[in-house]
Coordinates of C-alpha atoms in Angstrom, one line a residue:
D7 CA 102.0 89.7 88.4
W8 CA 98.7 88.2 87.3
L9 CA 100.2 84.6 88.2
E10 CA 101.3 86.0 91.5
E11 CA 97.8 87.4 92.3
K12 CA 96.3 84.0 91.2
N13 CA 98.6 82.2 93.8
A14 CA 99.8 80.1 90.7
I15 CA 103.5 80.7 91.1
S16 CA 104.9 81.6 94.6
D17 CA 107.6 84.0 93.4
N18 CA 108.0 86.1 90.3
P19 CA 110.6 84.4 88.1
A20 CA 111.4 87.5 86.3
K21 CA 112.7 89.1 89.8
P22 CA 116.3 88.2 89.4
A23 CA 116.4 89.9 86.0
I24 CA 114.4 92.8 87.3
D25 CA 116.6 93.3 90.2
S26 CA 119.7 93.5 87.9
L27 CA 118.5 96.5 86.3
S28 CA 118.8 100.1 87.0
L29 CA 115.6 101.1 88.4
S30 CA 113.9 104.5 88.9
E31 CA 113.3 105.7 92.4
S32 CA 109.6 105.1 92.0
E33 CA 110.2 101.3 91.0
K34 CA 112.7 100.3 93.8
D35 CA 111.4 98.0 96.5
R36 CA 110.8 99.5 100.0
P37 CA 113.0 98.4 102.8
L38 CA 112.5 95.0 104.2
I39 CA 111.3 94.7 107.9
T40 CA 111.3 91.5 109.7
M41 CA 108.6 90.8 112.2
R42 CA 111.4 90.8 115.2
E43 CA 112.3 94.4 113.9
M44 CA 108.9 95.6 113.9
T45 CA 107.9 94.0 117.2
E46 CA 111.2 95.8 118.7
F47 CA 110.0 99.0 117.0
L48 CA 106.4 98.8 118.7
Q49 CA 108.0 98.0 122.1
S50 CA 110.2 100.9 122.1
L51 CA 107.4 103.3 121.7
S52 CA 106.6 105.1 125.0
S53 CA 103.9 107.4 123.5
C54 CA 100.4 106.0 123.8
F55 CA 99.1 108.2 120.7
V56 CA 102.1 106.9 118.5
K57 CA 102.0 103.4 119.6
S58 CA 98.2 103.2 118.8
W59 CA 98.8 105.3 115.5
F60 CA 101.2 102.6 114.2
I61 CA 99.4 99.3 115.7
L62 CA 96.3 100.8 113.9
L63 CA 98.0 101.3 110.4
L64 CA 99.6 97.6 110.8
K65 CA 96.5 95.9 111.5
T66 CA 94.2 97.7 108.9
G67 CA 96.3 99.0 106.2
L68 CA 94.7 102.4 106.5
R69 CA 96.1 105.6 104.7
R70 CA 97.3 108.2 107.2
G71 CA 94.3 110.5 105.9
E72 CA 91.7 107.7 106.8
A73 CA 93.2 107.0 110.0
A74 CA 93.3 111.0 110.9
N75 CA 89.5 111.1 109.7
I76 CA 88.1 108.5 112.3
D77 CA 85.9 110.1 114.7
L78 CA 85.1 108.6 118.0
R79 CA 81.8 107.6 116.9
D80 CA 83.2 105.6 114.4
L81 CA 84.8 103.3 117.0
H82 CA 83.1 100.4 119.1
I83 CA 85.4 99.2 121.6
D84 CA 83.9 96.6 124.0
H85 CA 85.4 97.8 127.2
P86 CA 83.8 99.5 130.5
V87 CA 86.6 102.4 130.2
Y88 CA 85.2 103.2 126.4
Y89 CA 81.6 102.8 127.3
E90 CA 82.0 105.0 130.3
F91 CA 84.2 107.3 128.2
I92 CA 81.7 108.0 125.3
S93 CA 78.7 108.2 127.7
Q94 CA 80.3 110.9 129.7
Y95 CA 80.6 113.2 126.6
G96 CA 77.4 112.1 124.9
I97 CA 79.1 110.6 122.0
S98 CA 76.4 108.0 120.1
M99 CA 78.4 105.4 117.8
Q100 CA 77.5 105.0 114.1
S101 CA 74.9 102.6 113.1
E102 CA 77.4 100.7 111.1
V103 CA 79.4 99.5 114.5
D104 CA 76.6 100.1 117.2
S105 CA 75.9 96.5 117.1
K106 CA 79.3 95.3 116.3
P107 CA 81.7 95.1 119.4
D108 CA 85.2 95.8 118.6
S109 CA 85.0 97.1 115.1
L110 CA 85.9 100.3 113.5
F111 CA 84.0 102.2 110.7
I112 CA 86.0 103.9 108.0
M113 CA 83.8 106.3 105.9
G114 CA 83.2 105.9 102.2
G115 CA 85.5 107.9 100.0
F116 CA 85.5 111.9 99.7
N117 CA 88.0 114.3 98.6
E118 CA 90.1 116.8 100.7
G119 CA 88.4 119.7 101.4
T120 CA 84.9 118.1 101.8
K121 CA 82.6 119.0 104.4
V122 CA 81.8 115.8 106.5
R123 CA 79.7 115.9 109.6
G124 CA 80.0 119.8 109.7
E125 CA 83.9 119.8 109.2
V126 CA 85.9 120.5 106.4
R127 CA 88.5 117.7 106.1
N128 CA 92.0 118.2 105.4
F129 CA 92.5 114.8 104.3
G130 CA 90.3 112.8 101.9
N131 CA 89.3 109.2 102.1
K132 CA 90.4 107.0 99.2
R133 CA 87.8 104.2 99.6
S134 CA 86.3 102.7 96.7
R135 CA 82.9 101.7 98.7
D136 CA 80.7 104.7 98.8
D137 CA 79.0 102.9 102.2
G138 CA 82.6 102.6 103.8
T139 CA 84.2 99.7 105.6
V140 CA 84.0 98.0 109.1
I141 CA 86.9 96.6 110.1
P142 CA 87.5 94.2 113.2
I143 CA 89.7 95.3 116.0
D144 CA 91.8 92.5 117.5
R145 CA 93.1 92.3 121.2
E146 CA 96.3 93.9 120.4
L147 CA 94.7 97.0 118.9
K148 CA 92.0 97.2 121.1
L149 CA 94.5 97.6 124.1
A150 CA 96.4 100.2 122.4
L151 CA 93.3 102.4 121.7
I152 CA 92.2 102.0 125.3
E153 CA 95.6 103.1 126.6
Y154 CA 95.6 106.0 124.1
I155 CA 92.1 106.9 125.1
L156 CA 93.1 107.0 128.9
T157 CA 95.5 109.7 127.9
R158 CA 93.6 111.6 125.1
P159 CA 92.4 114.8 126.0
A160 CA 88.7 115.2 126.8
P161 CA 86.6 115.8 123.8
D162 CA 85.5 119.2 122.7
P163 CA 81.8 119.6 123.6
T164 CA 81.4 122.1 120.7
S165 CA 82.6 119.5 118.1
Q166 CA 80.2 117.6 116.2
C167 CA 82.7 115.3 115.2
S168 CA 85.0 114.5 118.3
P169 CA 88.1 112.9 116.5
L170 CA 89.8 109.9 117.7
F171 CA 93.5 111.4 116.9
V172 CA 93.9 115.0 118.1
K173 CA 96.5 117.7 119.1
Q174 CA 95.9 120.3 121.8
T175 CA 97.3 123.8 121.7
Q176 CA 98.5 125.7 124.7
D177 CA 95.2 127.3 125.4
G178 CA 93.4 124.1 125.6
T179 CA 92.0 124.2 122.1
K180 CA 91.7 120.7 120.5
Y181 CA 92.2 120.0 116.9
R182 CA 92.1 116.9 114.8
I183 CA 95.7 116.0 113.8
T184 CA 97.0 117.7 110.7
R185 CA 99.7 117.0 108.2
S186 CA 102.2 119.1 110.4
S187 CA 101.4 117.5 113.6
I188 CA 101.7 114.0 112.0
R189 CA 105.0 115.0 110.6
K190 CA 106.1 116.1 114.1
R191 CA 104.9 113.4 116.2
V192 CA 105.1 110.4 113.8
F193 CA 108.1 110.9 111.5
S194 CA 110.3 112.0 114.5
V195 CA 109.7 108.7 116.0
L196 CA 110.5 106.9 112.7
A197 CA 113.8 109.1 112.5
E198 CA 115.0 108.3 116.0
H199 CA 114.7 104.5 115.4
N200 CA 117.4 103.0 113.5
D201 CA 117.3 106.2 111.3
W202 CA 114.3 104.5 109.6
Y203 CA 113.0 108.0 108.3
T204 CA 115.3 110.7 106.9
R205 CA 113.6 113.5 104.9
G206 CA 114.7 113.5 101.3
D207 CA 115.9 109.9 101.1
S208 CA 114.7 107.5 98.3
V209 CA 111.8 105.2 98.7
D210 CA 113.8 102.3 99.1
K211 CA 115.9 103.8 101.9
K212 CA 113.3 105.4 104.2
I213 CA 110.3 104.0 106.1
D214 CA 107.0 106.3 106.3
N215 CA 103.5 106.0 107.2
H216 CA 102.7 104.3 104.0
D217 CA 105.2 101.4 104.8
F218 CA 102.8 100.1 107.3
R219 CA 100.0 99.9 104.8
H220 CA 102.4 98.0 102.6
Y221 CA 103.4 95.9 105.6
F222 CA 99.8 94.9 106.1
T223 CA 99.2 94.1 102.5
H224 CA 102.5 92.2 101.8
N225 CA 102.1 90.1 105.1
H226 CA 98.8 89.0 104.5
R227 CA 99.3 87.7 100.8
H228 CA 99.4 84.0 100.2
M229 CA 103.0 82.5 100.5
R230 CA 104.4 86.1 100.6
G231 CA 104.5 87.4 104.2
V232 CA 106.5 86.5 107.1
Y233 CA 104.1 84.1 109.0
D234 CA 102.2 81.3 107.6
D235 CA 98.6 82.4 107.5
Y236 CA 97.2 84.7 104.8
M237 CA 94.2 86.5 104.1
P238 CA 91.8 85.8 100.9
D239 CA 92.2 88.4 98.2
G240 CA 88.5 89.8 98.4
L241 CA 88.9 90.1 102.2
R242 CA 92.2 92.2 102.1
A243 CA 90.8 94.4 99.3
Y244 CA 87.7 95.0 101.4
I245 CA 89.7 96.0 104.6
R246 CA 92.2 98.2 102.4
G247 CA 89.4 100.0 100.9
D248 CA 90.3 98.5 97.3
A249 CA 88.0 97.6 94.4
D250 CA 88.2 94.0 94.5
S251 CA 89.9 92.6 91.1
S252 CA 90.8 89.3 92.6
G253 CA 87.9 87.5 90.7
D254 CA 87.3 85.7 94.1
S255 CA 83.5 86.4 94.3
E256 CA 83.0 83.9 97.3
N257 CA 85.3 86.1 99.6
A258 CA 84.4 89.5 98.0
N259 CA 80.6 88.9 98.7
T260 CA 81.2 87.7 102.1
A261 CA 83.8 90.2 103.5
R262 CA 81.6 92.5 105.2

């Protein structure tokens, strides 16, 4: 593992022996998804909410809780539609992204049940950096987010936070998405697509939210992904919100 992390070898020479063993469920590899399969999956999505959710996970490696915790003030989309939207509802952008067009701010680490911006959060943010992470938004993610915002329920004026991803009840009340709403809206899509998700299946047979984080990580490693480019270890750790243990001090220091 250490040699692979240092890019001294392109593949683990012990892998054939490991694969021949009978491994426990926690040790088994997750399903392999090709770029073509992932592209077909994204193109099959009709819901702007679901499409933006999955593209966000793929582009950033976020955990589901970190995605659920994003507020509109954490998002700077350089587009007239977004500027008009936040101006209409009196939303001010966080200082971390205010001067950084097409960027996203992920708050620093806190636990489930912590009160953040006046709201008790149902998810924690597992960030190793207390000052949070600023992540670039590329063209594909930008388009998906704009399409979602155009269909998103209007922000609740009584909310201090104005979450990005919301659900709306029949009486018009808007809530930040919860575990149950993610399960209902996201896992049902995975279940319908080539049986990617079946409740109760082992890790090596089903695809869930966390697979998209793994997809981001794996495909940005040197000589490991499904395309030719790669991301330096320090930069990848920074975007994922991990402590940088790569020893790559140059990229670790300039990641932000």
